[in-house]
Amino acid sequence: MSNTFKGGIHPFGGKALTKDKPVQELKPTGELVFPVSQHAGAPATPIVKVGDEVLAGQLIAEASATVSANVHSSVSGKVKKIEMRNLPNGGRAMSIVIENDGEYKEIQYQHSDPEGLSKEEILEKIRAAGLVGMGGAGFPVDQKLAPEEGDSIKYLVVNGAECEPYLTSDFRIMTDKADELVGGIRIALKVLPNAEAVIGIEDNKPEAIKILSEKVKSESRIRVVPVKTKYPQGSDRTLVAATTGMKIKSTAHANEYGVVVSNVTSLYNVYEAVVNGRPLTRRIVTVSGDDIANPGNFYVYLGTAFEELLEAAGGTVQDPEKYINGGTMMGFAMYDMSAPITKTSGALLAFKKDEVAQKPTGPCISCASCVSVCPMQLMPNKLAKMAEKGDTEGFEKNYGSYCIECGCCSYVCPARIPLKQSIKTTKKAIKDAKRRERQVARS
């Protein structure tokens, strides 16, 4: 099979720990925390005040810009505070704190037949539900499915690769919620009238390939494309290359090539939003790692503290040296387990040893291992040196800003140089500087 991309690595998968574990619903207790920034773009604006009674599914913060997303309560209860709280990635954001009354009283959901809805009505339901990309940066789904080139979109590439080690939440969606997933794809194709959907699934998930192939065998505009198991197969550009053969330049966007990429869990939630009228208030989260007592997949109410999720998985075997929010390659080390689960929280991992921190860093030996695995065909060693010297001009000329931060370079470096971290820090510094320049120009 040639459905793959140039570069990439094969880290330990770890998926056997949870892949076949049925999803367990976790009903939270106590207070829940809802950051108004759980997505790319502008923070949502709170529309409730301290003391208000709310229902599960009720809008509590509304999108404040075109690129923004509504936030809904996942439980019924009373608004306790509106204040700054820690985020899973180490940042902070204004958050709405709700005391859960334990009754889970819900709003009345409005069910719809998507066949009778226009493109605009579908997009409005998606926007109202606060849907964001569930596999990465959290870009609002209504914006992703409505590019300016909408009628010229040829492919809807459905990301079922789930290439990050240990994560199995997307796998459970593909096997347990296949009908709803296919329904969500059909709805997306109604918005993209000239597109064909290709579902890219890594070949280490034969059960998902078999189930979805059977589900779409009579669909004229949907097909399953098995792709090679390799990290970062699930990145937009690499998955597009593996499923369609199209090579998207690092300086271009997928839309310019007639492609929209969406995660399987995002499309499952499109079905829930449009057909069942349900906003995004819950998601599947994988809890795994060699220090978790009972690894598994949990259907979690957004706003639940990570420490409560950890307890549901039996806690840890011993005192772990590292917690990670997300996968081992692109996730964030966690220091505050009271932080809430958000729309983009796919996993909680715990490890007995912090193997990365234990290995000393040495000098670059110019072996080019990092260059050979870079899926963007960049030169990470050169970019890291420029980052270290503060050479932002050279960094940009060598396309450093197009690094996808997959971490392949750091993973293979024999000197254990934190290449990705250096590049990522410089990317952020350049982005912040440009934003300040725009602010000065507008003032």
Short mmCIF file of C-alpha atoms in Angstrom, two decimals:
data_model
loop_
_atom_site.label_atom_id
_atom_site.label_comp_id
_atom_site.label_asym_id
_atom_site.label_seq_id
_atom_site.Cartn_x
_atom_site.Cartn_y
_atom_site.Cartn_z
CA MET A 1 0.00 0.00 0.00
CA SER A 2 1.41 3.39 -1.03
CA ASN A 3 -1.07 5.62 0.81
CA THR A 4 1.37 7.58 2.93
CA PHE A 5 3.71 10.60 2.94
CA LYS A 6 7.42 11.31 2.93
CA GLY A 7 9.13 11.39 6.32
CA GLY A 8 7.53 10.57 9.66
CA ILE A 9 8.32 8.14 12.47
CA HIS A 10 6.97 5.03 14.20
CA PRO A 11 6.77 5.73 17.96
CA PHE A 12 5.40 3.17 20.40
CA GLY A 13 1.63 3.16 19.89
CA GLY A 14 0.32 2.20 23.31
CA LYS A 15 -3.21 1.90 21.93
CA ALA A 16 -3.70 -1.70 23.10
CA LEU A 17 -4.18 -0.37 26.64
CA THR A 18 -7.57 1.19 25.77
CA LYS A 19 -8.53 0.36 22.18
CA ASP A 20 -10.96 -2.40 23.14
CA LYS A 21 -12.23 -0.79 26.33
CA PRO A 22 -15.92 0.21 26.09
CA VAL A 23 -16.69 3.87 26.70
CA GLN A 24 -17.82 4.64 30.27
CA GLU A 25 -19.94 7.67 31.10
CA LEU A 26 -18.48 9.83 33.86
CA LYS A 27 -21.00 12.01 35.67
CA PRO A 28 -19.13 14.73 37.58
CA THR A 29 -19.69 16.02 41.09
CA GLY A 30 -19.03 19.41 42.61
CA GLU A 31 -18.17 22.46 40.51
CA LEU A 32 -17.43 22.50 36.79
CA VAL A 33 -15.29 25.10 35.02
CA PHE A 34 -16.06 26.39 31.52
CA PRO A 35 -13.31 28.55 29.96
CA VAL A 36 -14.62 31.04 27.40
CA SER A 37 -11.53 30.23 25.26
CA GLN A 38 -11.78 26.58 24.19
CA HIS A 39 -11.24 27.25 20.50
CA ALA A 40 -9.19 29.12 17.93
CA GLY A 41 -10.14 32.76 17.55
CA ALA A 42 -11.77 35.28 19.87
CA PRO A 43 -12.96 34.27 23.36
CA ALA A 44 -16.70 33.84 23.82
CA THR A 45 -18.57 36.47 25.86
CA PRO A 46 -20.33 35.31 29.06
CA ILE A 47 -24.10 35.87 28.97
CA VAL A 48 -24.82 34.59 32.49
CA LYS A 49 -24.03 36.17 35.84
CA VAL A 50 -23.17 34.86 39.28
CA GLY A 51 -26.26 33.39 40.93
CA ASP A 52 -28.04 32.41 37.69
CA GLU A 53 -29.60 28.94 37.48
CA VAL A 54 -28.68 27.08 34.29
CA LEU A 55 -29.68 23.85 32.55
CA ALA A 56 -27.51 21.30 30.77
CA GLY A 57 -27.16 22.37 27.14
CA GLN A 58 -27.86 26.03 27.93
CA LEU A 59 -25.78 28.72 26.23
CA ILE A 60 -23.59 30.43 28.83
CA ALA A 61 -21.11 32.31 26.61
CA GLU A 62 -21.68 33.37 23.01
CA ALA A 63 -19.27 33.68 20.11
CA SER A 64 -17.87 37.20 19.95
CA ALA A 65 -16.50 37.20 16.40
CA THR A 66 -16.66 35.33 13.10
CA VAL A 67 -13.91 33.02 14.33
CA SER A 68 -15.17 32.16 17.80
CA ALA A 69 -17.45 29.54 19.36
CA ASN A 70 -20.40 29.35 21.72
CA VAL A 71 -19.93 27.67 25.10
CA HIS A 72 -22.73 25.67 26.77
CA SER A 73 -23.12 24.24 30.24
CA SER A 74 -22.87 20.45 30.42
CA VAL A 75 -24.80 20.24 33.71
CA SER A 76 -27.65 21.94 35.52
CA GLY A 77 -26.83 24.07 38.52
CA LYS A 78 -25.97 27.60 39.67
CA VAL A 79 -23.31 29.98 38.39
CA LYS A 80 -20.89 30.25 41.28
CA LYS A 81 -18.10 32.47 39.92
CA ILE A 82 -16.80 34.08 36.73
CA GLU A 83 -13.05 34.40 37.10
CA MET A 84 -9.65 33.52 35.68
CA ARG A 85 -8.81 29.81 35.91
CA ASN A 86 -5.96 27.58 34.73
CA LEU A 87 -6.24 25.75 31.41
CA PRO A 88 -4.93 22.23 30.70
CA ASN A 89 -2.14 23.64 28.50
CA GLY A 90 -0.77 25.84 31.28
CA GLY A 91 -2.44 29.06 30.17
CA ARG A 92 -5.25 30.95 31.89
CA ALA A 93 -8.62 32.15 30.70
CA MET A 94 -11.76 33.78 32.00
CA SER A 95 -14.04 30.92 33.06
CA ILE A 96 -17.62 30.37 34.18
CA VAL A 97 -17.76 28.19 37.30
CA ILE A 98 -21.02 26.24 37.80
CA GLU A 99 -22.00 24.30 40.91
CA ASN A 100 -23.44 21.01 39.66
CA ASP A 101 -26.82 20.24 41.31
CA GLY A 102 -26.53 16.57 40.31
CA GLU A 103 -29.92 16.57 38.56
CA TYR A 104 -28.70 17.00 34.94
CA LYS A 105 -31.87 18.79 33.88
CA GLU A 106 -31.60 19.67 30.18
CA ILE A 107 -32.98 22.27 27.84
CA GLN A 108 -35.47 21.19 25.17
CA TYR A 109 -33.50 20.15 22.09
CA GLN A 110 -34.83 20.87 18.60
CA HIS A 111 -34.59 17.86 16.28
CA SER A 112 -34.31 18.38 12.50
CA ASP A 113 -34.27 16.44 9.26
CA PRO A 114 -31.11 17.64 7.45
CA GLU A 115 -32.70 16.85 4.07
CA GLY A 116 -35.11 19.70 4.59
CA LEU A 117 -32.46 22.22 5.62
CA SER A 118 -30.58 24.67 3.45
CA LYS A 119 -26.79 25.05 3.56
CA GLU A 120 -27.17 28.24 5.58
CA GLU A 121 -29.52 26.59 8.09
CA ILE A 122 -27.10 23.69 8.59
CA LEU A 123 -24.17 26.03 9.18
CA GLU A 124 -26.21 28.08 11.64
CA LYS A 125 -27.09 24.96 13.66
CA ILE A 126 -23.42 23.96 13.72
CA ARG A 127 -22.40 27.45 14.83
CA ALA A 128 -25.14 27.59 17.48
CA ALA A 129 -23.93 24.25 18.90
CA GLY A 130 -20.42 25.63 19.46
CA LEU A 131 -18.72 22.92 17.40
CA VAL A 132 -14.95 23.13 17.00
CA GLY A 133 -12.34 20.82 15.52
CA MET A 134 -11.86 18.02 18.05
CA GLY A 135 -8.52 16.79 16.79
CA GLY A 136 -6.29 19.86 17.02
CA ALA A 137 -6.47 23.62 17.31
CA GLY A 138 -10.23 23.84 17.84
CA PHE A 139 -11.10 25.86 14.73
CA PRO A 140 -14.88 26.52 14.54
CA VAL A 141 -16.50 23.83 12.36
CA ASP A 142 -19.01 26.21 10.73
CA GLN A 143 -16.08 28.26 9.40
CA LYS A 144 -14.16 25.17 8.27
CA LEU A 145 -17.15 23.89 6.27
CA ALA A 146 -17.85 27.28 4.68
CA PRO A 147 -14.65 28.41 2.95
CA GLU A 148 -14.87 31.11 0.30
CA GLU A 149 -14.09 28.41 -2.28
CA GLY A 150 -17.03 26.29 -1.04
CA ASP A 151 -18.41 25.25 -4.44
CA SER A 152 -14.93 24.41 -5.74
CA ILE A 153 -14.08 22.02 -2.88
CA LYS A 154 -13.34 18.59 -4.42
CA TYR A 155 -12.54 16.58 -1.31
CA LEU A 156 -13.75 16.38 2.25
CA VAL A 157 -10.90 14.45 3.87
CA VAL A 158 -12.22 12.80 7.04
CA ASN A 159 -9.42 12.32 9.55
CA GLY A 160 -9.73 8.91 11.18
CA ALA A 161 -5.98 8.35 11.39
CA GLU A 162 -5.64 9.05 15.13
CA CYS A 163 -1.86 8.75 14.77
CA GLU A 164 -0.96 10.10 18.24
CA PRO A 165 0.27 7.34 20.57
CA TYR A 166 -2.17 6.07 23.25
CA LEU A 167 -5.24 7.96 21.95
CA THR A 168 -8.28 5.80 21.09
CA SER A 169 -11.24 8.18 21.41
CA ASP A 170 -11.61 8.60 17.63
CA PHE A 171 -11.37 4.82 17.22
CA ARG A 172 -14.32 4.36 19.58
CA ILE A 173 -16.34 6.90 17.58
CA MET A 174 -15.60 5.02 14.34
CA THR A 175 -16.58 1.64 15.79
CA ASP A 176 -19.35 2.57 18.26
CA LYS A 177 -20.97 5.53 16.47
CA ALA A 178 -20.42 4.63 12.81
CA ASP A 179 -24.00 5.41 11.72
CA GLU A 180 -23.92 8.87 13.32
CA LEU A 181 -20.47 9.54 11.88
CA VAL A 182 -21.62 8.68 8.35
CA GLY A 183 -24.69 10.83 8.95
CA GLY A 184 -22.46 13.75 9.90
CA ILE A 185 -20.38 13.24 6.74
CA ARG A 186 -23.56 13.31 4.63
CA ILE A 187 -24.55 16.61 6.27
CA ALA A 188 -21.11 18.09 5.56
CA LEU A 189 -21.39 17.00 1.92
CA LYS A 190 -24.71 18.83 1.70
CA VAL A 191 -22.78 21.99 2.59
CA LEU A 192 -19.98 21.07 0.13
CA PRO A 193 -22.10 20.08 -2.91
CA ASN A 194 -19.26 19.19 -5.28
CA ALA A 195 -17.04 17.31 -2.85
CA GLU A 196 -16.30 13.63 -2.37
CA ALA A 197 -15.60 12.39 1.17
CA VAL A 198 -12.57 10.16 1.74
CA ILE A 199 -12.19 8.66 5.22
CA GLY A 200 -8.49 8.13 5.96
CA ILE A 201 -7.94 5.41 8.58
CA GLU A 202 -4.55 3.98 9.57
CA ASP A 203 -4.15 0.28 8.85
CA ASN A 204 -3.60 -0.52 12.54
CA LYS A 205 -7.37 -0.06 12.94
CA PRO A 206 -8.78 -2.90 10.78
CA GLU A 207 -12.02 -3.03 12.79
CA ALA A 208 -12.79 0.61 11.99
CA ILE A 209 -11.87 0.13 8.33
CA LYS A 210 -14.20 -2.87 8.06
CA ILE A 211 -17.15 -1.26 9.86
CA LEU A 212 -17.03 2.03 7.96
CA SER A 213 -16.38 0.36 4.59
CA GLU A 214 -19.57 -1.63 5.13
CA LYS A 215 -21.51 1.47 6.17
CA VAL A 216 -20.54 3.48 3.07
CA LYS A 217 -20.60 0.74 0.41
CA SER A 218 -23.82 2.15 -1.08
CA GLU A 219 -22.70 5.80 -0.79
CA SER A 220 -21.73 7.38 -4.10
CA ARG A 221 -19.80 10.25 -2.50
CA ILE A 222 -18.12 8.56 0.48
CA ARG A 223 -15.30 6.02 0.50
CA VAL A 224 -12.78 4.64 2.99
CA VAL A 225 -9.06 4.92 2.22
CA PRO A 226 -6.75 2.82 4.43
CA VAL A 227 -3.43 4.60 5.00
CA LYS A 228 -0.13 3.43 6.42
CA THR A 229 0.36 3.61 10.15
CA LYS A 230 2.93 6.34 10.62
CA TYR A 231 3.16 9.50 12.69
CA PRO A 232 2.06 12.28 11.91
CA GLN A 233 -0.32 10.69 9.39
CA GLY A 234 -3.22 12.64 10.89
CA SER A 235 -1.78 16.08 10.11
CA ASP A 236 -3.80 17.86 7.43
CA ARG A 237 -1.15 17.98 4.71
CA THR A 238 0.13 14.45 5.26
CA LEU A 239 -3.35 12.94 5.33
CA VAL A 240 -4.37 14.80 2.18
CA ALA A 241 -1.26 13.44 0.44
CA ALA A 242 -1.96 9.89 1.64
CA THR A 243 -5.66 9.83 0.72
CA THR A 244 -5.82 11.93 -2.47
CA GLY A 245 -2.25 12.06 -3.75
CA MET A 246 -2.33 15.87 -3.66
CA LYS A 247 0.77 17.66 -2.35
CA ILE A 248 -0.12 20.91 -0.59
CA LYS A 249 2.71 23.44 -0.42
CA SER A 250 3.77 24.61 3.02
CA THR A 251 2.90 28.18 2.02
CA ALA A 252 -0.66 27.28 0.96
CA HIS A 253 -3.90 26.30 2.67
CA ALA A 254 -5.78 23.09 1.89
CA ASN A 255 -8.81 25.11 0.71
CA GLU A 256 -6.72 26.54 -2.13
CA TYR A 257 -6.36 22.98 -3.43
CA GLY A 258 -10.06 22.26 -3.14
CA VAL A 259 -9.78 20.31 0.12
CA VAL A 260 -11.46 20.54 3.54
CA VAL A 261 -10.15 18.33 6.35
CA SER A 262 -12.28 17.39 9.36
CA ASN A 263 -11.81 15.01 12.29
CA VAL A 264 -14.21 12.05 12.74
CA THR A 265 -15.31 13.21 16.20
CA SER A 266 -16.07 16.67 14.81
CA LEU A 267 -18.32 15.14 12.15
CA TYR A 268 -20.04 12.90 14.70
CA ASN A 269 -20.90 16.10 16.59
CA VAL A 270 -22.17 17.69 13.36
CA TYR A 271 -24.78 14.90 13.30
CA GLU A 272 -25.64 15.46 16.96
CA ALA A 273 -25.99 19.22 16.44
CA VAL A 274 -28.02 19.19 13.23
CA VAL A 275 -30.20 16.09 13.71
CA ASN A 276 -30.60 16.01 17.50
CA GLY A 277 -30.07 19.69 18.24
CA ARG A 278 -27.41 18.92 20.86
CA PRO A 279 -24.64 21.45 21.52
CA LEU A 280 -21.10 20.29 22.25
CA THR A 281 -21.13 19.56 25.99
CA ARG A 282 -19.47 16.13 26.22
CA ARG A 283 -16.67 14.21 24.56
CA ILE A 284 -14.75 10.92 24.77
CA VAL A 285 -11.42 11.20 26.58
CA THR A 286 -8.79 8.43 26.72
CA VAL A 287 -7.06 7.89 30.07
CA SER A 288 -3.89 5.84 29.63
CA GLY A 289 -0.17 5.43 30.24
CA ASP A 290 1.95 3.00 32.25
CA ASP A 291 0.99 4.63 35.56
CA ILE A 292 -2.81 4.49 35.18
CA ALA A 293 -4.44 1.77 37.29
CA ASN A 294 -7.36 1.10 34.93
CA PRO A 295 -6.81 2.68 31.49
CA GLY A 296 -9.98 3.33 29.52
CA ASN A 297 -12.17 5.63 27.46
CA PHE A 298 -14.61 7.92 29.24
CA TYR A 299 -17.58 9.95 28.00
CA VAL A 300 -16.88 13.12 29.96
CA TYR A 301 -18.98 16.22 30.64
CA LEU A 302 -16.99 19.29 29.59
CA GLY A 303 -15.84 21.34 32.56
CA THR A 304 -15.03 18.26 34.67
CA ALA A 305 -11.67 18.48 36.46
CA PHE A 306 -8.90 16.19 35.21
CA GLU A 307 -8.39 14.96 38.76
CA GLU A 308 -11.95 13.60 38.79
CA LEU A 309 -11.31 11.81 35.48
CA LEU A 310 -8.10 10.35 36.89
CA GLU A 311 -10.00 9.04 39.91
CA ALA A 312 -12.56 7.38 37.61
CA ALA A 313 -9.70 5.44 36.00
CA GLY A 314 -8.59 4.10 39.37
CA GLY A 315 -5.92 6.71 39.94
CA THR A 316 -2.23 6.04 39.46
CA VAL A 317 -0.12 3.02 40.36
CA GLN A 318 2.58 5.20 41.89
CA ASP A 319 3.43 8.89 42.01
CA PRO A 320 3.91 9.71 38.28
CA GLU A 321 6.77 11.85 37.05
CA LYS A 322 4.69 13.23 34.17
CA TYR A 323 1.06 13.92 33.29
CA ILE A 324 0.21 14.81 29.69
CA ASN A 325 -2.93 16.40 28.28
CA GLY A 326 -3.20 14.87 24.80
CA GLY A 327 -0.79 12.53 23.06
CA THR A 328 2.88 11.98 23.84
CA MET A 329 4.04 13.75 20.66
CA MET A 330 1.99 16.96 20.60
CA GLY A 331 0.35 17.02 24.01
CA PHE A 332 1.15 19.36 26.91
CA ALA A 333 2.74 18.40 30.21
CA MET A 334 0.26 19.18 32.99
CA TYR A 335 0.98 20.71 36.38
CA ASP A 336 -2.56 21.45 37.59
CA MET A 337 -4.94 18.49 37.72
CA SER A 338 -7.79 20.75 38.81
CA ALA A 339 -7.83 22.24 35.29
CA PRO A 340 -11.04 21.45 33.35
CA ILE A 341 -11.58 19.14 30.41
CA THR A 342 -12.33 21.30 27.37
CA LYS A 343 -13.58 20.74 23.84
CA THR A 344 -10.09 19.86 22.57
CA SER A 345 -9.06 17.57 25.47
CA GLY A 346 -8.57 14.16 23.86
CA ALA A 347 -6.57 12.31 26.51
CA LEU A 348 -4.99 12.26 29.94
CA LEU A 349 -1.76 10.25 30.14
CA ALA A 350 0.32 9.43 33.22
CA PHE A 351 3.82 7.94 33.19
CA LYS A 352 5.99 6.55 35.98
CA LYS A 353 9.15 8.05 34.47
CA ASP A 354 9.79 11.26 32.56
CA GLU A 355 12.13 9.64 30.06
CA VAL A 356 12.67 12.82 28.04
CA ALA A 357 13.86 14.83 31.05
CA GLN A 358 16.20 12.04 32.17
CA LYS A 359 18.25 12.00 28.98
CA PRO A 360 21.02 14.63 28.73
CA THR A 361 21.31 16.95 25.75
CA GLY A 362 24.46 16.95 23.64
CA PRO A 363 25.82 18.96 20.69
CA CYS A 364 24.38 18.65 17.16
CA ILE A 365 26.49 16.22 15.10
CA SER A 366 24.91 17.26 11.76
CA CYS A 367 23.59 13.74 11.15
CA ALA A 368 20.47 15.09 9.38
CA SER A 369 18.21 12.54 11.07
CA CYS A 370 15.77 15.35 11.81
CA VAL A 371 15.71 16.41 8.16
CA SER A 372 14.94 12.89 6.93
CA VAL A 373 11.84 12.52 9.13
CA CYS A 374 10.39 16.04 8.81
CA PRO A 375 7.01 15.67 7.02
CA MET A 376 7.24 19.29 5.86
CA GLN A 377 10.71 18.75 4.33
CA LEU A 378 12.23 21.46 6.51
CA MET A 379 15.67 21.55 8.15
CA PRO A 380 14.90 21.48 11.89
CA ASN A 381 18.58 21.54 12.94
CA LYS A 382 19.18 24.73 10.99
CA LEU A 383 15.94 26.33 12.21
CA ALA A 384 16.76 25.52 15.83
CA LYS A 385 20.19 27.16 15.51
CA MET A 386 18.57 30.28 14.05
CA ALA A 387 16.05 30.25 16.87
CA GLU A 388 18.85 30.03 19.43
CA LYS A 389 20.62 33.02 17.86
CA GLY A 390 17.42 35.06 17.58
CA ASP A 391 17.73 35.15 13.77
CA THR A 392 14.01 35.54 13.06
CA GLU A 393 14.64 36.83 9.53
CA GLY A 394 16.61 33.72 8.57
CA PHE A 395 14.07 31.57 10.42
CA GLU A 396 11.24 32.90 8.27
CA LYS A 397 13.24 32.71 5.04
CA ASN A 398 13.77 29.02 5.74
CA TYR A 399 10.02 28.48 6.25
CA GLY A 400 10.26 27.97 10.00
CA SER A 401 6.75 29.34 10.48
CA TYR A 402 5.39 26.38 8.47
CA CYS A 403 6.60 23.80 10.99
CA ILE A 404 3.58 21.77 12.16
CA GLU A 405 5.21 21.12 15.57
CA CYS A 406 4.79 17.35 15.26
CA GLY A 407 7.98 16.63 17.24
CA CYS A 408 9.44 14.06 14.83
CA CYS A 409 12.75 15.94 14.83
CA SER A 410 13.12 15.90 18.62
CA TYR A 411 12.10 12.23 18.72
CA VAL A 412 14.91 11.03 16.42
CA CYS A 413 17.68 13.44 17.48
CA PRO A 414 20.57 11.32 18.90
CA ALA A 415 21.79 14.37 20.85
CA ARG A 416 18.33 14.81 22.46
CA ILE A 417 18.22 18.46 21.39
CA PRO A 418 14.72 19.95 21.97
CA LEU A 419 14.39 21.03 18.34
CA LYS A 420 10.61 21.28 18.28
CA GLN A 421 10.50 23.37 21.44
CA SER A 422 13.03 25.90 20.07
CA ILE A 423 11.17 26.19 16.78
CA LYS A 424 7.78 26.46 18.46
CA THR A 425 8.98 29.22 20.82
CA THR A 426 10.39 31.25 17.93
CA LYS A 427 7.21 30.78 15.86
CA LYS A 428 5.18 32.17 18.75
CA ALA A 429 7.57 35.12 19.23
CA ILE A 430 7.30 36.04 15.53
CA LYS A 431 3.52 35.73 15.60
CA ASP A 432 3.26 37.91 18.72
CA ALA A 433 5.57 40.54 17.20
CA LYS A 434 3.48 40.73 14.04
CA ARG A 435 0.30 41.06 16.08
CA ARG A 436 1.81 43.96 18.04
CA GLU A 437 2.82 45.62 14.76
CA ARG A 438 -0.74 45.36 13.48
CA GLN A 439 -2.07 46.85 16.70
CA VAL A 440 0.33 49.78 16.46
CA ALA A 441 -0.61 50.32 12.80
CA ARG A 442 -4.31 50.44 13.70
CA SER A 443 -3.81 52.87 16.60
#
